[in-house]
Amino acid sequence: MASWNSIRLEVTYEVLGWIAFVSWSISFYPQAILNYRRKSVVGLNFDFLVLNMTKHSSYLVYNAAMFFSPTIQRQYHEKYGFKEMIPVAANDVAFSVHAVALTAFTLFQVLIYEHGNQKVSNTCIAITTAVLVSALVCVIIASPKHSWLWLISVFNTIQVIMTAIKYIPQAVMNFRRKSTVGWSIGNILLDLFGGVLNFSQMAVQSIDQDTWVNFYGNIGKTLLSLEVVFFDLLFIFQHYILYPAKKEEVVQERVNPLIKSPNKSVSTNV
């Protein structure tokens, strides 16, 4: 089994991982708090939430299975070499559990707070259904041959795809409204910080092991970090450059939830 060559790099790896966990975990709270204060979820795209739940659920399956299953770890080492370390750390599992719980809580807020006439789009429903059916088919295919590493790799691929598309409905909605009111920038800043740290953590492990297998052995984690950084920078550009909130708009948000008028429809469909 692989082990660390440098104690210093091992400590750095753990520190970076848990700081990323804290940053990513805290990133869920600004949106939930904003929803609570406004008693409204208008401005928060529901497609984003549904796709986000699909993404984090898939990522949880991958992380938990890779971290806890000796069988999957053996299959991983048989494929990439017994000197290689598994590409999932304890902080990855902890983050996935927390992410699923907080996303579920935010979805609950959608049910109890003012949401105007926003709804989940047919496109989102179709995508989510296709993903669930595909996952079920893959489980059926993998079971007879016990291809568990391949199966969790499918879930890892699902989370990569969901990460790539989940931000699009919110970005489009911000563009159509010419506003980011109702969408917490605190979430984005913390998310960006966590993504950079996550990528740095993988780099530290690769430096210690003198191999880049860590990156392509867990391509999902690699692409996740890159996607997070890209979309977070896009949202920061929208919030601070394209559609900066006016003072009177912020005051109005604190007094009255942003409720869409009958004459102006805001569609969440993409």
mmCIF file of N, CA and C in Angstrom, residues 115-237:
data_model
loop_
_atom_site.group_PDB
_atom_site.id
_atom_site.type_symbol
_atom_site.label_atom_id
_atom_site.label_comp_id
_atom_site.label_asym_id
_atom_site.label_seq_id
_atom_site.Cartn_x
_atom_site.Cartn_y
_atom_site.Cartn_z
ATOM 1 N N HIS A 115 -42.098 32.051 -3.688
ATOM 2 C CA HIS A 115 -41.290 31.723 -4.859
ATOM 3 C C HIS A 115 -41.867 32.281 -6.150
ATOM 4 N N GLY A 116 -42.863 33.181 -6.037
ATOM 5 C CA GLY A 116 -43.445 33.758 -7.235
ATOM 6 C C GLY A 116 -44.051 32.663 -8.097
ATOM 7 N N ASN A 117 -43.812 32.739 -9.402
ATOM 8 C CA ASN A 117 -44.282 31.661 -10.276
ATOM 9 C C ASN A 117 -43.123 30.857 -10.850
ATOM 10 N N GLN A 118 -41.985 30.906 -10.123
ATOM 11 C CA GLN A 118 -40.841 30.099 -10.537
ATOM 12 C C GLN A 118 -41.159 28.622 -10.330
ATOM 13 N N LYS A 119 -40.593 27.802 -11.183
ATOM 14 C CA LYS A 119 -40.779 26.357 -11.066
ATOM 15 C C LYS A 119 -39.618 25.629 -11.729
ATOM 16 N N VAL A 120 -39.543 24.345 -11.485
ATOM 17 C CA VAL A 120 -38.519 23.526 -12.121
ATOM 18 C C VAL A 120 -38.898 23.337 -13.589
ATOM 19 N N SER A 121 -37.945 23.541 -14.489
ATOM 20 C CA SER A 121 -38.230 23.463 -15.917
ATOM 21 C C SER A 121 -38.363 22.014 -16.379
ATOM 22 N N ASN A 122 -39.038 21.838 -17.491
ATOM 23 C CA ASN A 122 -39.171 20.509 -18.090
ATOM 24 C C ASN A 122 -37.813 19.954 -18.514
ATOM 25 N N THR A 123 -36.929 20.843 -18.931
ATOM 26 C CA THR A 123 -35.582 20.420 -19.310
ATOM 27 C C THR A 123 -34.855 19.793 -18.137
ATOM 28 N N CYS A 124 -34.961 20.436 -16.980
ATOM 29 C CA CYS A 124 -34.314 19.926 -15.772
ATOM 30 C C CYS A 124 -34.907 18.577 -15.370
ATOM 31 N N ILE A 125 -36.214 18.462 -15.440
ATOM 32 C CA ILE A 125 -36.876 17.203 -15.100
ATOM 33 C C ILE A 125 -36.409 16.080 -16.024
ATOM 34 N N ALA A 126 -36.295 16.386 -17.314
ATOM 35 C CA ALA A 126 -35.859 15.396 -18.292
ATOM 36 C C ALA A 126 -34.413 14.963 -18.026
ATOM 37 N N ILE A 127 -33.544 15.923 -17.729
ATOM 38 C CA ILE A 127 -32.140 15.609 -17.453
ATOM 39 C C ILE A 127 -32.013 14.739 -16.215
ATOM 40 N N THR A 128 -32.710 15.118 -15.154
ATOM 41 C CA THR A 128 -32.641 14.367 -13.900
ATOM 42 C C THR A 128 -33.169 12.950 -14.070
ATOM 43 N N THR A 129 -34.262 12.815 -14.789
ATOM 44 C CA THR A 129 -34.829 11.488 -15.042
ATOM 45 C C THR A 129 -33.872 10.624 -15.844
ATOM 46 N N ALA A 130 -33.263 11.198 -16.858
ATOM 47 C CA ALA A 130 -32.306 10.461 -17.694
ATOM 48 C C ALA A 130 -31.109 9.998 -16.876
ATOM 49 N N VAL A 131 -30.652 10.843 -15.979
ATOM 50 C CA VAL A 131 -29.510 10.485 -15.128
ATOM 51 C C VAL A 131 -29.862 9.323 -14.205
ATOM 52 N N LEU A 132 -31.031 9.390 -13.577
ATOM 53 C CA LEU A 132 -31.450 8.329 -12.653
ATOM 54 C C LEU A 132 -31.626 6.993 -13.376
ATOM 55 N N VAL A 133 -32.235 7.038 -14.546
ATOM 56 C CA VAL A 133 -32.429 5.808 -15.325
ATOM 57 C C VAL A 133 -31.084 5.239 -15.758
ATOM 58 N N SER A 134 -30.184 6.109 -16.203
ATOM 59 C CA SER A 134 -28.857 5.660 -16.632
ATOM 60 C C SER A 134 -28.089 5.027 -15.476
ATOM 61 N N ALA A 135 -28.185 5.635 -14.300
ATOM 62 C CA ALA A 135 -27.503 5.091 -13.127
ATOM 63 C C ALA A 135 -28.040 3.710 -12.777
ATOM 64 N N LEU A 136 -29.344 3.548 -12.854
ATOM 65 C CA LEU A 136 -29.966 2.258 -12.561
ATOM 66 C C LEU A 136 -29.504 1.192 -13.557
ATOM 67 N N VAL A 137 -29.442 1.536 -14.820
ATOM 68 C CA VAL A 137 -28.981 0.606 -15.855
ATOM 69 C C VAL A 137 -27.532 0.196 -15.587
ATOM 70 N N CYS A 138 -26.705 1.143 -15.184
ATOM 71 C CA CYS A 138 -25.298 0.846 -14.901
ATOM 72 C C CYS A 138 -25.152 -0.081 -13.703
ATOM 73 N N VAL A 139 -26.003 0.090 -12.693
ATOM 74 C CA VAL A 139 -25.995 -0.814 -11.537
ATOM 75 C C VAL A 139 -26.306 -2.236 -11.981
ATOM 76 N N ILE A 140 -27.288 -2.375 -12.840
ATOM 77 C CA ILE A 140 -27.682 -3.695 -13.357
ATOM 78 C C ILE A 140 -26.547 -4.320 -14.166
ATOM 79 N N ILE A 141 -25.848 -3.522 -14.953
ATOM 80 C CA ILE A 141 -24.746 -4.015 -15.777
ATOM 81 C C ILE A 141 -23.554 -4.432 -14.909
ATOM 82 N N ALA A 142 -23.249 -3.637 -13.881
ATOM 83 C CA ALA A 142 -22.055 -3.867 -13.062
ATOM 84 C C ALA A 142 -22.205 -5.031 -12.089
ATOM 85 N N SER A 143 -23.411 -5.303 -11.638
ATOM 86 C CA SER A 143 -23.632 -6.302 -10.587
ATOM 87 C C SER A 143 -23.129 -7.706 -10.923
ATOM 88 N N PRO A 144 -23.449 -8.280 -12.085
ATOM 89 C CA PRO A 144 -23.019 -9.659 -12.361
ATOM 90 C C PRO A 144 -21.502 -9.861 -12.325
ATOM 91 N N LYS A 145 -20.739 -8.875 -12.813
ATOM 92 C CA LYS A 145 -19.280 -9.008 -12.889
ATOM 93 C C LYS A 145 -18.572 -8.306 -11.730
ATOM 94 N N HIS A 146 -19.357 -7.732 -10.813
ATOM 95 C CA HIS A 146 -18.787 -7.013 -9.663
ATOM 96 C C HIS A 146 -17.824 -5.909 -10.112
ATOM 97 N N SER A 147 -18.221 -5.209 -11.149
ATOM 98 C CA SER A 147 -17.390 -4.109 -11.671
ATOM 99 C C SER A 147 -17.669 -2.836 -10.880
ATOM 100 N N TRP A 148 -17.321 -2.877 -9.603
ATOM 101 C CA TRP A 148 -17.698 -1.773 -8.710
ATOM 102 C C TRP A 148 -16.896 -0.507 -8.975
ATOM 103 N N LEU A 149 -15.636 -0.653 -9.318
ATOM 104 C CA LEU A 149 -14.841 0.538 -9.620
ATOM 105 C C LEU A 149 -15.403 1.249 -10.840
ATOM 106 N N TRP A 150 -15.759 0.477 -11.859
ATOM 107 C CA TRP A 150 -16.372 1.069 -13.054
ATOM 108 C C TRP A 150 -17.686 1.756 -12.686
ATOM 109 N N LEU A 151 -18.474 1.118 -11.822
ATOM 110 C CA LEU A 151 -19.773 1.668 -11.448
ATOM 111 C C LEU A 151 -19.634 3.007 -10.732
ATOM 112 N N ILE A 152 -18.739 3.087 -9.747
ATOM 113 C CA ILE A 152 -18.612 4.361 -9.029
ATOM 114 C C ILE A 152 -17.961 5.413 -9.923
ATOM 115 N N SER A 153 -17.190 4.964 -10.917
ATOM 116 C CA SER A 153 -16.638 5.914 -11.891
ATOM 117 C C SER A 153 -17.755 6.539 -12.709
ATOM 118 N N VAL A 154 -18.809 5.765 -12.946
ATOM 119 C CA VAL A 154 -19.981 6.301 -13.640
ATOM 120 C C VAL A 154 -20.621 7.402 -12.801
ATOM 121 N N PHE A 155 -20.755 7.153 -11.495
ATOM 122 C CA PHE A 155 -21.321 8.175 -10.609
ATOM 123 C C PHE A 155 -20.411 9.400 -10.556
ATOM 124 N N ASN A 156 -19.109 9.177 -10.613
ATOM 125 C CA ASN A 156 -18.167 10.292 -10.639
ATOM 126 C C ASN A 156 -18.345 11.107 -11.918
ATOM 127 N N THR A 157 -18.573 10.413 -13.027
ATOM 128 C CA THR A 157 -18.819 11.091 -14.301
ATOM 129 C C THR A 157 -20.118 11.892 -14.250
ATOM 130 N N ILE A 158 -21.119 11.325 -13.609
ATOM 131 C CA ILE A 158 -22.405 12.023 -13.468
ATOM 132 C C ILE A 158 -22.215 13.335 -12.723
ATOM 133 N N GLN A 159 -21.434 13.295 -11.633
ATOM 134 C CA GLN A 159 -21.258 14.521 -10.854
ATOM 135 C C GLN A 159 -20.476 15.564 -11.638
ATOM 136 N N VAL A 160 -19.558 15.117 -12.491
ATOM 137 C CA VAL A 160 -18.815 16.065 -13.330
ATOM 138 C C VAL A 160 -19.756 16.745 -14.321
ATOM 139 N N ILE A 161 -20.610 15.936 -14.963
ATOM 140 C CA ILE A 161 -21.566 16.474 -15.936
ATOM 141 C C ILE A 161 -22.553 17.417 -15.252
ATOM 142 N N MET A 162 -23.055 17.017 -14.090
ATOM 143 C CA MET A 162 -24.006 17.859 -13.357
ATOM 144 C C MET A 162 -23.365 19.178 -12.926
ATOM 145 N N THR A 163 -22.087 19.110 -12.539
ATOM 146 C CA THR A 163 -21.392 20.342 -12.161
ATOM 147 C C THR A 163 -21.271 21.277 -13.351
ATOM 148 N N ALA A 164 -21.041 20.688 -14.526
ATOM 149 C CA ALA A 164 -20.864 21.499 -15.737
ATOM 150 C C ALA A 164 -22.147 22.216 -16.132
ATOM 151 N N ILE A 165 -23.306 21.589 -15.877
ATOM 152 C CA ILE A 165 -24.566 22.171 -16.355
ATOM 153 C C ILE A 165 -25.412 22.808 -15.253
ATOM 154 N N LYS A 166 -25.135 22.492 -13.988
ATOM 155 C CA LYS A 166 -26.029 22.973 -12.928
ATOM 156 C C LYS A 166 -26.004 24.497 -12.775
ATOM 157 N N TYR A 167 -24.863 25.120 -13.071
ATOM 158 C CA TYR A 167 -24.741 26.564 -12.929
ATOM 159 C C TYR A 167 -25.403 27.328 -14.074
ATOM 160 N N ILE A 168 -25.579 26.662 -15.208
ATOM 161 C CA ILE A 168 -26.071 27.350 -16.398
ATOM 162 C C ILE A 168 -27.441 27.999 -16.193
ATOM 163 N N PRO A 169 -28.438 27.293 -15.593
ATOM 164 C CA PRO A 169 -29.744 27.942 -15.391
ATOM 165 C C PRO A 169 -29.654 29.221 -14.561
ATOM 166 N N GLN A 170 -28.813 29.212 -13.510
ATOM 167 C CA GLN A 170 -28.681 30.410 -12.675
ATOM 168 C C GLN A 170 -27.990 31.531 -13.431
ATOM 169 N N ALA A 171 -26.955 31.199 -14.194
ATOM 170 C CA ALA A 171 -26.250 32.213 -14.978
ATOM 171 C C ALA A 171 -27.175 32.840 -16.014
ATOM 172 N N VAL A 172 -27.991 32.016 -16.673
ATOM 173 C CA VAL A 172 -28.946 32.513 -17.664
ATOM 174 C C VAL A 172 -30.022 33.360 -16.996
ATOM 175 N N MET A 173 -30.475 32.919 -15.828
ATOM 176 C CA MET A 173 -31.500 33.671 -15.104
ATOM 177 C C MET A 173 -30.978 35.041 -14.692
ATOM 178 N N ASN A 174 -29.733 35.101 -14.223
ATOM 179 C CA ASN A 174 -29.129 36.391 -13.870
ATOM 180 C C ASN A 174 -29.054 37.298 -15.093
ATOM 181 N N PHE A 175 -28.714 36.706 -16.241
ATOM 182 C CA PHE A 175 -28.608 37.470 -17.489
ATOM 183 C C PHE A 175 -29.971 38.026 -17.907
ATOM 184 N N ARG A 176 -31.013 37.201 -17.807
ATOM 185 C CA ARG A 176 -32.342 37.644 -18.220
ATOM 186 C C ARG A 176 -32.892 38.715 -17.283
ATOM 187 N N ARG A 177 -32.614 38.582 -16.004
ATOM 188 C CA ARG A 177 -33.114 39.559 -15.028
ATOM 189 C C ARG A 177 -32.221 40.795 -14.951
ATOM 190 N N LYS A 178 -30.993 40.660 -15.483
ATOM 191 C CA LYS A 178 -29.984 41.721 -15.360
ATOM 192 C C LYS A 178 -29.773 42.074 -13.890
ATOM 193 N N SER A 179 -29.763 41.019 -13.081
ATOM 194 C CA SER A 179 -29.635 41.199 -11.637
ATOM 195 C C SER A 179 -29.203 39.886 -11.003
ATOM 196 N N THR A 180 -28.481 40.001 -9.877
ATOM 197 C CA THR A 180 -28.125 38.817 -9.092
ATOM 198 C C THR A 180 -28.799 38.853 -7.726
ATOM 199 N N VAL A 181 -29.762 39.750 -7.559
ATOM 200 C CA VAL A 181 -30.494 39.846 -6.291
ATOM 201 C C VAL A 181 -31.216 38.529 -6.030
ATOM 202 N N GLY A 182 -31.047 38.006 -4.824
ATOM 203 C CA GLY A 182 -31.647 36.731 -4.455
ATOM 204 C C GLY A 182 -30.671 35.572 -4.579
ATOM 205 N N TRP A 183 -29.520 35.834 -5.209
ATOM 206 C CA TRP A 183 -28.473 34.833 -5.396
ATOM 207 C C TRP A 183 -27.270 35.266 -4.577
ATOM 208 N N SER A 184 -26.902 34.488 -3.556
ATOM 209 C CA SER A 184 -25.878 34.909 -2.606
ATOM 210 C C SER A 184 -24.474 34.844 -3.194
ATOM 211 N N ILE A 185 -23.782 35.990 -3.189
ATOM 212 C CA ILE A 185 -22.408 36.026 -3.675
ATOM 213 C C ILE A 185 -21.468 35.403 -2.652
ATOM 214 N N GLY A 186 -21.883 35.386 -1.375
ATOM 215 C CA GLY A 186 -21.069 34.749 -0.339
ATOM 216 C C GLY A 186 -20.859 33.278 -0.637
ATOM 217 N N ASN A 187 -21.890 32.637 -1.129
ATOM 218 C CA ASN A 187 -21.809 31.239 -1.537
ATOM 219 C C ASN A 187 -20.733 31.048 -2.592
ATOM 220 N N ILE A 188 -20.689 31.959 -3.566
ATOM 221 C CA ILE A 188 -19.755 31.851 -4.682
ATOM 222 C C ILE A 188 -18.307 32.081 -4.241
ATOM 223 N N LEU A 189 -18.086 33.076 -3.397
ATOM 224 C CA LEU A 189 -16.724 33.382 -2.944
ATOM 225 C C LEU A 189 -16.133 32.223 -2.148
ATOM 226 N N LEU A 190 -16.942 31.638 -1.273
ATOM 227 C CA LEU A 190 -16.477 30.492 -0.489
ATOM 228 C C LEU A 190 -16.282 29.262 -1.366
ATOM 229 N N ASP A 191 -17.159 29.105 -2.344
ATOM 230 C CA ASP A 191 -17.070 27.985 -3.274
ATOM 231 C C ASP A 191 -15.778 28.063 -4.085
ATOM 232 N N LEU A 192 -15.436 29.268 -4.526
ATOM 233 C CA LEU A 192 -14.210 29.479 -5.291
ATOM 234 C C LEU A 192 -12.980 29.159 -4.450
ATOM 235 N N PHE A 193 -12.983 29.628 -3.220
ATOM 236 C CA PHE A 193 -11.857 29.377 -2.311
ATOM 237 C C PHE A 193 -11.680 27.873 -2.088
ATOM 238 N N GLY A 194 -12.793 27.170 -1.887
ATOM 239 C CA GLY A 194 -12.731 25.727 -1.690
ATOM 240 C C GLY A 194 -12.226 25.001 -2.921
ATOM 241 N N GLY A 195 -12.638 25.459 -4.100
ATOM 242 C CA GLY A 195 -12.195 24.828 -5.341
ATOM 243 C C GLY A 195 -10.695 24.958 -5.551
ATOM 244 N N VAL A 196 -10.155 26.121 -5.253
ATOM 245 C CA VAL A 196 -8.716 26.340 -5.391
ATOM 246 C C VAL A 196 -7.945 25.462 -4.405
ATOM 247 N N LEU A 197 -8.446 25.383 -3.163
ATOM 248 C CA LEU A 197 -7.789 24.555 -2.151
ATOM 249 C C LEU A 197 -7.859 23.077 -2.511
ATOM 250 N N ASN A 198 -8.980 22.651 -3.055
ATOM 251 C CA ASN A 198 -9.144 21.257 -3.448
ATOM 252 C C ASN A 198 -8.132 20.867 -4.528
ATOM 253 N N PHE A 199 -7.955 21.759 -5.482
ATOM 254 C CA PHE A 199 -6.982 21.521 -6.548
ATOM 255 C C PHE A 199 -5.564 21.500 -5.974
ATOM 256 N N SER A 200 -5.300 22.394 -5.032
ATOM 257 C CA SER A 200 -3.980 22.453 -4.395
ATOM 258 C C SER A 200 -3.695 21.181 -3.612
ATOM 259 N N GLN A 201 -4.714 20.646 -2.954
ATOM 260 C CA GLN A 201 -4.554 19.415 -2.184
ATOM 261 C C GLN A 201 -4.121 18.265 -3.088
ATOM 262 N N MET A 202 -4.742 18.156 -4.257
ATOM 263 C CA MET A 202 -4.374 17.105 -5.202
ATOM 264 C C MET A 202 -2.938 17.292 -5.696
ATOM 265 N N ALA A 203 -2.544 18.539 -5.902
ATOM 266 C CA ALA A 203 -1.188 18.824 -6.371
ATOM 267 C C ALA A 203 -0.152 18.407 -5.334
ATOM 268 N N VAL A 204 -0.451 18.642 -4.053
ATOM 269 C CA VAL A 204 0.461 18.267 -2.972
ATOM 270 C C VAL A 204 0.678 16.755 -2.954
ATOM 271 N N GLN A 205 -0.402 15.992 -3.109
ATOM 272 C CA GLN A 205 -0.279 14.535 -3.129
ATOM 273 C C GLN A 205 0.547 14.073 -4.320
ATOM 274 N N SER A 206 0.340 14.697 -5.468
ATOM 275 C CA SER A 206 1.084 14.325 -6.669
ATOM 276 C C SER A 206 2.576 14.623 -6.513
ATOM 277 N N ILE A 207 2.893 15.753 -5.889
ATOM 278 C CA ILE A 207 4.291 16.115 -5.665
ATOM 279 C C ILE A 207 4.965 15.094 -4.749
ATOM 280 N N ASP A 208 4.254 14.695 -3.699
ATOM 281 C CA ASP A 208 4.823 13.736 -2.756
ATOM 282 C C ASP A 208 5.059 12.377 -3.408
ATOM 283 N N GLN A 209 4.106 11.942 -4.228
ATOM 284 C CA GLN A 209 4.203 10.618 -4.852
ATOM 285 C C GLN A 209 4.991 10.635 -6.163
ATOM 286 N N ASP A 210 5.363 11.847 -6.613
ATOM 287 C CA ASP A 210 6.109 12.006 -7.857
ATOM 288 C C ASP A 210 5.390 11.363 -9.034
ATOM 289 N N THR A 211 4.073 11.564 -9.083
ATOM 290 C CA THR A 211 3.247 11.042 -10.170
ATOM 291 C C THR A 211 1.977 11.866 -10.262
ATOM 292 N N TRP A 212 1.412 11.917 -11.478
ATOM 293 C CA TRP A 212 0.179 12.672 -11.687
ATOM 294 C C TRP A 212 -1.029 11.756 -11.821
ATOM 295 N N VAL A 213 -0.846 10.493 -11.411
ATOM 296 C CA VAL A 213 -1.958 9.545 -11.451
ATOM 297 C C VAL A 213 -3.130 10.044 -10.618
ATOM 298 N N ASN A 214 -2.817 10.764 -9.563
ATOM 299 C CA ASN A 214 -3.862 11.298 -8.683
ATOM 300 C C ASN A 214 -4.863 12.152 -9.450
ATOM 301 N N PHE A 215 -4.389 12.839 -10.505
ATOM 302 C CA PHE A 215 -5.266 13.717 -11.265
ATOM 303 C C PHE A 215 -6.138 12.945 -12.250
ATOM 304 N N TYR A 216 -5.540 12.024 -13.016
ATOM 305 C CA TYR A 216 -6.373 11.300 -13.973
ATOM 306 C C TYR A 216 -6.986 10.038 -13.384
ATOM 307 N N GLY A 217 -6.476 9.598 -12.206
ATOM 308 C CA GLY A 217 -7.105 8.475 -11.516
ATOM 309 C C GLY A 217 -8.417 8.879 -10.878
ATOM 310 N N ASN A 218 -8.544 10.161 -10.578
ATOM 311 C CA ASN A 218 -9.797 10.732 -10.073
ATOM 312 C C ASN A 218 -10.111 11.959 -10.909
ATOM 313 N N ILE A 219 -10.352 11.715 -12.201
ATOM 314 C CA ILE A 219 -10.582 12.812 -13.139
ATOM 315 C C ILE A 219 -11.783 13.645 -12.732
ATOM 316 N N GLY A 220 -12.727 13.013 -12.020
ATOM 317 C CA GLY A 220 -13.912 13.744 -11.576
ATOM 318 C C GLY A 220 -13.562 14.870 -10.627
ATOM 319 N N LYS A 221 -12.672 14.593 -9.677
ATOM 320 C CA LYS A 221 -12.268 15.611 -8.717
ATOM 321 C C LYS A 221 -11.483 16.722 -9.405
ATOM 322 N N THR A 222 -10.668 16.336 -10.383
ATOM 323 C CA THR A 222 -9.894 17.325 -11.133
ATOM 324 C C THR A 222 -10.810 18.265 -11.913
ATOM 325 N N LEU A 223 -11.733 17.687 -12.671
ATOM 326 C CA LEU A 223 -12.654 18.497 -13.467
ATOM 327 C C LEU A 223 -13.585 19.313 -12.575
ATOM 328 N N LEU A 224 -13.968 18.738 -11.423
ATOM 329 C CA LEU A 224 -14.825 19.456 -10.476
ATOM 330 C C LEU A 224 -14.176 20.767 -10.059
ATOM 331 N N SER A 225 -12.907 20.703 -9.681
ATOM 332 C CA SER A 225 -12.204 21.914 -9.240
ATOM 333 C C SER A 225 -12.120 22.949 -10.352
ATOM 334 N N LEU A 226 -11.826 22.502 -11.579
ATOM 335 C CA LEU A 226 -11.714 23.425 -12.709
ATOM 336 C C LEU A 226 -13.058 24.055 -13.047
ATOM 337 N N GLU A 227 -14.126 23.255 -13.017
ATOM 338 C CA GLU A 227 -15.465 23.764 -13.318
ATOM 339 C C GLU A 227 -15.922 24.769 -12.277
ATOM 340 N N VAL A 228 -15.654 24.447 -11.017
ATOM 341 C CA VAL A 228 -16.046 25.344 -9.929
ATOM 342 C C VAL A 228 -15.387 26.707 -10.098
ATOM 343 N N VAL A 229 -14.082 26.705 -10.366
ATOM 344 C CA VAL A 229 -13.354 27.959 -10.533
ATOM 345 C C VAL A 229 -13.918 28.760 -11.711
ATOM 346 N N PHE A 230 -14.178 28.104 -12.830
ATOM 347 C CA PHE A 230 -14.680 28.793 -14.021
ATOM 348 C C PHE A 230 -16.022 29.462 -13.756
ATOM 349 N N PHE A 231 -16.988 28.706 -13.243
ATOM 350 C CA PHE A 231 -18.323 29.261 -13.055
ATOM 351 C C PHE A 231 -18.375 30.278 -11.920
ATOM 352 N N ASP A 232 -17.575 30.066 -10.884
ATOM 353 C CA ASP A 232 -17.556 31.038 -9.799
ATOM 354 C C ASP A 232 -17.021 32.382 -10.282
ATOM 355 N N LEU A 233 -16.001 32.353 -11.120
ATOM 356 C CA LEU A 233 -15.485 33.601 -11.691
ATOM 357 C C LEU A 233 -16.534 34.273 -12.570
ATOM 358 N N LEU A 234 -17.331 33.467 -13.278
ATOM 359 C CA LEU A 234 -18.408 34.013 -14.098
ATOM 360 C C LEU A 234 -19.444 34.725 -13.228
ATOM 361 N N PHE A 235 -19.834 34.091 -12.107
ATOM 362 C CA PHE A 235 -20.832 34.705 -11.226
ATOM 363 C C PHE A 235 -20.288 35.963 -10.544
ATOM 364 N N ILE A 236 -19.014 35.943 -10.197
ATOM 365 C CA ILE A 236 -18.396 37.133 -9.602
ATOM 366 C C ILE A 236 -18.418 38.282 -10.615
ATOM 367 N N PHE A 237 -18.143 37.977 -11.877
ATOM 368 C CA PHE A 237 -18.188 38.988 -12.930
ATOM 369 C C PHE A 237 -19.601 39.533 -13.096
#
